[in-house]
Amino acid sequence: MAREKTIYPFAEGLTTGDAYAVLGSVPKFKKHKHAWKVWRALKEFGCLVYPVAEDLKRLDGSKVYANITELKDRVTVIVPCLLPEALVSLVSEASMSGAGKIWFQEQTWSPALQQECEELGIQVFRGCVLRHKIYPPLSLRYLNPCYWHGLEDLKVPSKRFGLR
């Protein structure tokens, strides 16, 4: 008998049942910066997630897509991990790919991008994906990453640390 997948909420309108595209650059994925951390966290949550970066073919065994339009009708949420200056065509590409939601990470949102999303009917979410990750317990509470990543936010149980 197949085990039913448990779906967890992130924010109103976003769940682990959505399909995600994490948009980054080669350095942000290869040097294990924010795009890589977001991609890994979403995978650990059990989400269907695709890495997107120009000039990168594979990432930890997964195929990397050159742009969002290659994922037409496969993703519902785009998670940009680049500064707004690098996201000039983000909203139009999201619209063309069929994604109806963009989850802006810290420092990726701009009023201009917000306005474009509103004009094309794309839902906007703001906040860090890593806020929803459970970190292993630490002896000193003030060192826990959850403190600055939203201790009170909804968390997705971690399979890695045996928390359910």
XYZ file of N, CA and C in Angstrom, residues 9 19 30 49-50 66 77 87 102 116 137 139 148 151 163:
45
model
N 1.763 23.271 5.704
C 1.629 24.665 5.245
C 2.902 25.467 5.545
N 4.778 22.713 -6.387
C 6.019 22.428 -7.116
C 6.785 23.750 -7.226
N 26.605 26.654 -6.401
C 27.848 25.896 -6.249
C 28.587 26.191 -4.943
N 10.979 20.122 -6.375
C 11.696 21.387 -6.541
C 12.746 21.262 -7.643
N 12.821 22.297 -8.478
C 13.740 22.330 -9.600
C 14.716 23.494 -9.428
N 17.976 25.944 -17.382
C 18.613 27.215 -17.750
C 17.723 28.417 -17.473
N 5.152 27.607 -7.989
C 5.797 28.671 -7.211
C 7.234 28.863 -7.679
N 16.477 40.306 -11.826
C 15.168 39.690 -12.004
C 14.277 40.467 -12.973
N 4.939 33.770 -6.638
C 6.373 34.028 -6.477
C 6.624 34.249 -5.000
N 4.386 44.604 -11.069
C 4.292 43.707 -12.224
C 3.465 42.467 -11.885
N 18.457 20.834 17.964
C 18.524 21.572 19.230
C 19.963 21.946 19.588
N 22.400 23.775 22.726
C 22.354 23.973 24.172
C 22.084 25.426 24.549
N 16.315 33.935 14.684
C 16.221 35.029 13.716
C 15.497 34.616 12.434
N 11.065 31.913 14.978
C 10.826 30.864 15.952
C 9.354 30.470 15.996
N 12.785 14.163 13.596
C 11.657 14.884 14.218
C 10.434 14.702 13.347
